[in-house]
Coordinates of C-alpha atoms and ligand atoms in Angstrom, one line a residue:
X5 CA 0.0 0.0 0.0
X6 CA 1.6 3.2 -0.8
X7 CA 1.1 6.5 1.6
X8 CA -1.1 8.3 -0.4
X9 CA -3.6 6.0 0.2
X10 CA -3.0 5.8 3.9
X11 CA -5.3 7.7 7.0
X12 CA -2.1 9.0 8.9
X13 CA -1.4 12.6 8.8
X14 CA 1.3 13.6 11.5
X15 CA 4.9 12.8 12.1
X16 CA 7.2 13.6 14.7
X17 CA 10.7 15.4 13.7
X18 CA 13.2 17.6 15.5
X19 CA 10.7 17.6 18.2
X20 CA 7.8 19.0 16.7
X21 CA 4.8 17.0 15.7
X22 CA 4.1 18.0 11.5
X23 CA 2.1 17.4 8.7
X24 CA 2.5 14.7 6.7
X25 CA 3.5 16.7 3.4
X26 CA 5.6 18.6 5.6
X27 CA 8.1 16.4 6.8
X28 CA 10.6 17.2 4.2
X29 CA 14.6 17.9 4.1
X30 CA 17.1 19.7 1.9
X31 CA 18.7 18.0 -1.4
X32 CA 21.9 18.1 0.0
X33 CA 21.3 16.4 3.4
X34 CA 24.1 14.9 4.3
X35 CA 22.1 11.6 4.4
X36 CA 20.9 11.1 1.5
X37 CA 23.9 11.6 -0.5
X38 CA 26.2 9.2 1.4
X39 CA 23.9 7.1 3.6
X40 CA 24.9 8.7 6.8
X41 CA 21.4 7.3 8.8
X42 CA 20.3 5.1 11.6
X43 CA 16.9 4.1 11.8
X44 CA 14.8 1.1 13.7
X45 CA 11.6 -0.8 12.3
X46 CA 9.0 -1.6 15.4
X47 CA 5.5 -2.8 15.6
X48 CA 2.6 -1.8 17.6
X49 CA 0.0 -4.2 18.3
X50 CA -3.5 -4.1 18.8
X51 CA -3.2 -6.1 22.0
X52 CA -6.5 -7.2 24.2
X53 CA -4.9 -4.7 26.9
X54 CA -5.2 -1.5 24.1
X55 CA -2.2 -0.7 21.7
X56 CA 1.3 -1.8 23.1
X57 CA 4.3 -1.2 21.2
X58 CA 6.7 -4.5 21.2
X59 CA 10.1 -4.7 22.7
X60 CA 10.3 -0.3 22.0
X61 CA 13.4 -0.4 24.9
X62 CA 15.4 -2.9 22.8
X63 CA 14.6 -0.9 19.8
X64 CA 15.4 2.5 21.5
X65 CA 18.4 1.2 22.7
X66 CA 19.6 -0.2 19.0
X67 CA 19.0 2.9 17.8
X68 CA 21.3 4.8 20.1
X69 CA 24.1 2.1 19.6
X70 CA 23.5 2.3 15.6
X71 CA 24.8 5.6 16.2
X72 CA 27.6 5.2 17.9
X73 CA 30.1 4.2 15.3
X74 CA 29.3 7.0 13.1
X75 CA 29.9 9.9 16.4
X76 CA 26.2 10.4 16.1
X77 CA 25.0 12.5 18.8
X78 CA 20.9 11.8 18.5
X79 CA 19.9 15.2 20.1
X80 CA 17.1 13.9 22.0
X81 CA 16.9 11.8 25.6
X82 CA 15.1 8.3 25.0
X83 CA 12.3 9.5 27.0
X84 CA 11.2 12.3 24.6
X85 CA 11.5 10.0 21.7
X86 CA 9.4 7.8 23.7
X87 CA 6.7 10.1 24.8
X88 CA 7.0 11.7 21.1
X89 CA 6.1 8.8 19.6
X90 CA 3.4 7.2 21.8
X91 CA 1.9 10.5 21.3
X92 CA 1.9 10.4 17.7
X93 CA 0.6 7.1 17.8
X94 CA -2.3 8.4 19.3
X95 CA -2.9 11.5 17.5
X96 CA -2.9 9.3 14.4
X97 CA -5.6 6.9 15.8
X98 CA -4.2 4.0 15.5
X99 CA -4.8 0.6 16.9
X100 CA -1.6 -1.1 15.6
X101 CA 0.8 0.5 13.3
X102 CA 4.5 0.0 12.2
X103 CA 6.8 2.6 13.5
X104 CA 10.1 4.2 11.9
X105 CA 12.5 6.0 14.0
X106 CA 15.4 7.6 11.9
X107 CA 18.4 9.5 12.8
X108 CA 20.3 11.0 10.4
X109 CA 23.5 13.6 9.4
X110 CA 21.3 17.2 7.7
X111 CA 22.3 19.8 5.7
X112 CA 25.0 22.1 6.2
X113 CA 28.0 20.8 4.0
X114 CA 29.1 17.8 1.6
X115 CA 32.3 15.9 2.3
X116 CA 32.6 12.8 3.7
X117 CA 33.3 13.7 7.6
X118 CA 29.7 14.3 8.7
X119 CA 30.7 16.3 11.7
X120 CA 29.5 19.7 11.3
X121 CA 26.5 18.5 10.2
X122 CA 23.1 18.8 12.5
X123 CA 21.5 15.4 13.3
X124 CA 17.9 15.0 12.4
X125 CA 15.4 12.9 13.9
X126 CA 12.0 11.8 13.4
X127 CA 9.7 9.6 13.9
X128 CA 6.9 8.2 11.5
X129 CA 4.2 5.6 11.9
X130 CA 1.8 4.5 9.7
X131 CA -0.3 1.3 9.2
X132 CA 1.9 -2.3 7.6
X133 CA 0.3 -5.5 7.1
X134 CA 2.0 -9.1 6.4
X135 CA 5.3 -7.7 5.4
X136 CA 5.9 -11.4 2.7
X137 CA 1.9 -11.2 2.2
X138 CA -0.4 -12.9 4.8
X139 CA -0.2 -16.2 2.6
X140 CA 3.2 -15.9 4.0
X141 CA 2.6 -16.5 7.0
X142 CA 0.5 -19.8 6.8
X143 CA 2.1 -21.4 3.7
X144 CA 5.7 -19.9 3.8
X145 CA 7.9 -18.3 1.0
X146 CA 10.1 -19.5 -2.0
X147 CA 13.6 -18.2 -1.5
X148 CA 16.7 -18.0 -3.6
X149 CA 20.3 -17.3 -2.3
X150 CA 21.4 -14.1 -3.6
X151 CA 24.2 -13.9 -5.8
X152 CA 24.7 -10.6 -3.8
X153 CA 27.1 -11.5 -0.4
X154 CA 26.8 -9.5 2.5
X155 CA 29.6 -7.4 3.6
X156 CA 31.7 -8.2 6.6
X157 CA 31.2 -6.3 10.1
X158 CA 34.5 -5.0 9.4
X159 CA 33.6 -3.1 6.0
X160 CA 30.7 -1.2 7.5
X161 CA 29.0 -2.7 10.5
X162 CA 26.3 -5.3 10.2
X163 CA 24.7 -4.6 14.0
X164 CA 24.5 -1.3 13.3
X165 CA 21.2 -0.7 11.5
X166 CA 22.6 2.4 8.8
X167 CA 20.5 3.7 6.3
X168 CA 23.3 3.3 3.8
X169 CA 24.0 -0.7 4.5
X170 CA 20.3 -1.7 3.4
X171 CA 21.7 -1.0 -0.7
X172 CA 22.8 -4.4 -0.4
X173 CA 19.5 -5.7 1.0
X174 CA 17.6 -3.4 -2.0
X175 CA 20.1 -5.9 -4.4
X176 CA 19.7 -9.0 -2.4
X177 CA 15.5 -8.1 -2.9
X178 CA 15.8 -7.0 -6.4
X179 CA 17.2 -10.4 -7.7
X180 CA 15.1 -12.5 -5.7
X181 CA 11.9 -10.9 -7.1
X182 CA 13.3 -10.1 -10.5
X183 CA 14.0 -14.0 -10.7
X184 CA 10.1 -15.1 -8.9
X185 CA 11.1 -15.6 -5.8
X186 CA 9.7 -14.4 -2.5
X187 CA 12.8 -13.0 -0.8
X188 CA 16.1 -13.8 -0.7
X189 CA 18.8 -16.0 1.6
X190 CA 22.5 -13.7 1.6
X191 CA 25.6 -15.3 2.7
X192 CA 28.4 -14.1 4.0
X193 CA 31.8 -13.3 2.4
X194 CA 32.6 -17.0 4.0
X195 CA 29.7 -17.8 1.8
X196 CA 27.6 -19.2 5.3
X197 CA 24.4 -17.7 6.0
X198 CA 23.9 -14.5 7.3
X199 CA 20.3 -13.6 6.6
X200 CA 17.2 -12.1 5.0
X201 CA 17.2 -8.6 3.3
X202 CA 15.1 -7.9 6.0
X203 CA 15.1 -10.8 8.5
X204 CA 17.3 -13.0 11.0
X205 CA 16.9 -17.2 9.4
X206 CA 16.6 -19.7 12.0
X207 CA 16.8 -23.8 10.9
X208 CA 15.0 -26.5 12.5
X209 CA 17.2 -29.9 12.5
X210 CA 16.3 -33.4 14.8
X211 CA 14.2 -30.9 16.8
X212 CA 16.4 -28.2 17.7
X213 CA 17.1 -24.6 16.8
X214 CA 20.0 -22.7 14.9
X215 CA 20.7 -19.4 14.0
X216 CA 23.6 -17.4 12.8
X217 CA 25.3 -15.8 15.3
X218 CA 26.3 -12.4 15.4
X219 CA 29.9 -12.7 13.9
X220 CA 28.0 -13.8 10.6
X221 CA 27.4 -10.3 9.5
X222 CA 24.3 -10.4 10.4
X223 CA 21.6 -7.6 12.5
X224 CA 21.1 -8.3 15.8
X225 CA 17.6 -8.8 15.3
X226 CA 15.4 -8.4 18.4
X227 CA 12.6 -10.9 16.9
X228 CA 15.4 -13.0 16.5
X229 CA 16.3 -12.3 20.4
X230 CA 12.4 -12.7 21.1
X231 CA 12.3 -15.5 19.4
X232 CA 15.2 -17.6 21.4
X233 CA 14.0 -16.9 24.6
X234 CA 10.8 -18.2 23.6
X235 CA 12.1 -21.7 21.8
X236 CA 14.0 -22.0 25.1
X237 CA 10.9 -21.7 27.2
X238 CA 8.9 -24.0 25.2
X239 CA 12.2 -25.9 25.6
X240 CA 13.5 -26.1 22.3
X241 CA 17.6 -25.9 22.3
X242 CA 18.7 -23.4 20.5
X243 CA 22.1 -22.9 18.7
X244 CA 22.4 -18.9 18.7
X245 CA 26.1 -18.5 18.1
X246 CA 25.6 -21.2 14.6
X247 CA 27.6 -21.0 11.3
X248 CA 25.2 -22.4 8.8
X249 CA 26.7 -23.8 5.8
X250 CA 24.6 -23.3 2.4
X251 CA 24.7 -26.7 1.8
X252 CA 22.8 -27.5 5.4
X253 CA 20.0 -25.3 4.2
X254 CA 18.6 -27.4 1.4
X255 CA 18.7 -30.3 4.2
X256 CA 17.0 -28.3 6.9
X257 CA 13.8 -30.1 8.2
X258 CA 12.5 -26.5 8.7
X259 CA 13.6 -22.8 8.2
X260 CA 12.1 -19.8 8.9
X261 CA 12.8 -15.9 9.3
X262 CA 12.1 -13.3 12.2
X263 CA 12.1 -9.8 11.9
X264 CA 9.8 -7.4 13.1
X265 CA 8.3 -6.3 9.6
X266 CA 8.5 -10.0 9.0
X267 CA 7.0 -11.8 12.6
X268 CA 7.6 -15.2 11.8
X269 CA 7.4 -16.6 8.4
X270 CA 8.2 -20.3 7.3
X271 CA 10.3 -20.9 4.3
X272 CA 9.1 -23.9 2.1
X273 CA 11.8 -24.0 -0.7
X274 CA 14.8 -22.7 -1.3
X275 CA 16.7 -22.5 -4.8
X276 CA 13.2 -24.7 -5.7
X277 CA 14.2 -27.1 -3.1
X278 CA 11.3 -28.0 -0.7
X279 CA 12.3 -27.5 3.0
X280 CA 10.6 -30.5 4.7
X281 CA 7.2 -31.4 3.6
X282 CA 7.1 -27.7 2.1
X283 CA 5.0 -26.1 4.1
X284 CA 5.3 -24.5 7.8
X285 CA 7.0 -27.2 9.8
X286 CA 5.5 -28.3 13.4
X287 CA 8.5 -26.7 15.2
X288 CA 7.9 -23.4 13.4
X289 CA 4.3 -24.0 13.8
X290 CA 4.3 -23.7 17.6
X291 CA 6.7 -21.0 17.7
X292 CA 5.0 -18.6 15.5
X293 CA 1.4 -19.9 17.0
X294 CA 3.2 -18.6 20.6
X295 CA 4.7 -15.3 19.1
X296 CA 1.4 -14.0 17.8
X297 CA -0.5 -15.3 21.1
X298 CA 2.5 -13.0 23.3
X299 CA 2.1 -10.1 20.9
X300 CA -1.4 -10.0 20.2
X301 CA -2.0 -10.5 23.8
X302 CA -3.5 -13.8 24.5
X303 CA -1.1 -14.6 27.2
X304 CA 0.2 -12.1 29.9
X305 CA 3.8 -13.8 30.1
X306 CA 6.6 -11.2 28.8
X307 CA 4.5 -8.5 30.2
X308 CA 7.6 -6.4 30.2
X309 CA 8.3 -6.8 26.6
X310 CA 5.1 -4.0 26.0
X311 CA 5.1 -0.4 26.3
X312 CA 1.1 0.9 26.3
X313 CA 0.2 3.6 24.0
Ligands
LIG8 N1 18.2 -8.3 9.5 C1 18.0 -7.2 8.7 C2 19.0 -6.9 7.7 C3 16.9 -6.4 9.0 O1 16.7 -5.3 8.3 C4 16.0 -6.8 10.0 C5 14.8 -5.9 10.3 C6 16.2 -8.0 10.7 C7 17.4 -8.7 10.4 C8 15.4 -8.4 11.9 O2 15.6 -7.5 13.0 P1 14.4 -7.2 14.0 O3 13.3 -6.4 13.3 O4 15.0 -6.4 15.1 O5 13.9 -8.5 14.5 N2 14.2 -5.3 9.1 C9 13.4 -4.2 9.3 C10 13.2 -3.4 8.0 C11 12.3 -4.0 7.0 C12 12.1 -3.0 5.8 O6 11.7 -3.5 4.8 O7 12.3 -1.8 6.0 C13 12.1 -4.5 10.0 O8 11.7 -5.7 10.0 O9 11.5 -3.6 10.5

């Protein structure tokens, strides 16, 4: 769905809540010419308790340390970017909503030493469905491996979530769809698994759980985080520190992706290789069943994972 066609009208920048239309920045923002941004993706959810945004803290907290290696200074405390964005939540009316924080280096001068810039934040949400497509979610997605590796943590860090990273995630995407796939699977310069455009990858093998660790250039994903300490409470063991070889994926009994635009989505193929029976596995069955019961609000365990609008 594209915003024009969307009810939300206000977003929150430099501290003042806007207009939509007018939540605009100069052509030479420092940003936009050399990807100089940090930003977080975090869901609201229309929980039986009201709207409660999932896991903001983590996010918050991400956000802050995205910054760090670029000497980012975010000129706002966590708690006004907190109050600033329950309150556009509600100003917008919305039940449940996807939510964009964004740091980034603004106009004052080009050149690749940002520091003389001004750092600009805001804060957007607006409504964002099944992220794959809600088919997704029940029947899983056709992958590919991207011919497109993902660069190491020493090129440009891969915890860090930077505006300018995601152009390989936008190449990784473009291929898979371009060639009729769903999304795509990106190794690492080792050529293991690192992850999704968009998502951490778990695999399912004799019953237990593994998923890259964070040495695999991948983000340190907080569904991914979510979704450990809930395998380990339904008391699943779970690898988190894996290397997964490409060649163990095709063997996988199941695989699956977190993320927060993502949730939980089963892959059934990969390279046209059915995963398993090639459909959502048992395993990733009961841990998606329990992630939408926690964040929809059907159980009150993890109570502390929820800020309430
Ligand atoms: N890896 C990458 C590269 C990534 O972008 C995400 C989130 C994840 C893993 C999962 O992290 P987490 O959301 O903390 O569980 N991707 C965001 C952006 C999606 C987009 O298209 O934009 C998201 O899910 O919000």
């Amino acid at each position: 769905m594209s915003f024009e066609e969307m009810d939300v009208d206000t977003i929150w920048m430099d501290g003042e809540f806007v207009d939509w239309e007018d939540a605009n920045v100069h052509v030479l923002t420092h940003g936009l010419h050399y990807g100089t941004g940090v930003f977080e993706g975090v869901r609201c959810y229309d929980t039986e308790n009201g709207p409660a945004i999932f896991r903001w803290e983590e996010h918050l907290e991400r956000l802050y340390d995205s910054a760090k290696p670029y000497d980012m200074e975010i000129p706002f405390e966590p708690e006004e970017i907190t109050e600033a964005t329950l309150e556009l939540i509600r100003r917008n009316d919305l039940e449940s909503c996807y939510i964009r924080p964004i740091a980034f280096y603004g106009y004052k001068m080009l050149g690749l030493n940002p520091s003389d810039c001004p750092v600009k934040t805001a804060v957007a949400v607006w409504p964002w469905g099944a992220y794959l497509g809600e088919e997704a979610l029940e029947e899983g997605v056709d992958v590919a491996i991207s011919s497109w590796r993902k660069h190491a943590s020493s090129q440009i860090p891969t915890t860090s979530k930077t505006t300018g990273s995601y152009v390989n995630s936008v190449l990784a995407s473009l291929e898979a769809k371009g060639n009729g796939y769903v999304e795509a699977i990106v190794l690492n310069k080792e050529g293991n698994v690192a992850e999704g455009p968009g998502e951490n990858l778990f695999m399912v093998r004799d019953g237990e759980l593994f998923t890259p660790g964070l040495a695999e250039s991948n983000l340190d994903g907080i569904t991914r985080k979510s979704v450990i300490r809930v395998a380990r409470d339904l008391g699943y063991t779970v690898h988190d520190q894996a290397t997964i070889s490409r060649g163990e994926l095709y063997n996988a009994d199941e695989l699956f992706f977190t993320g927060t635009a993502a949730e939980v989505t089963p892959i059934r193929s990969v390279d046209d290789n059915e995963i398993g029976a090639g459909t959502k596995g048992p395993v990733t069955d009961e841990i998606q069943t329990t992630f939408f019961d926690i964040v929809e609000g059907r159980t009150d365990e993890y109570e502390e994972w929820f800020t309430y609008v």
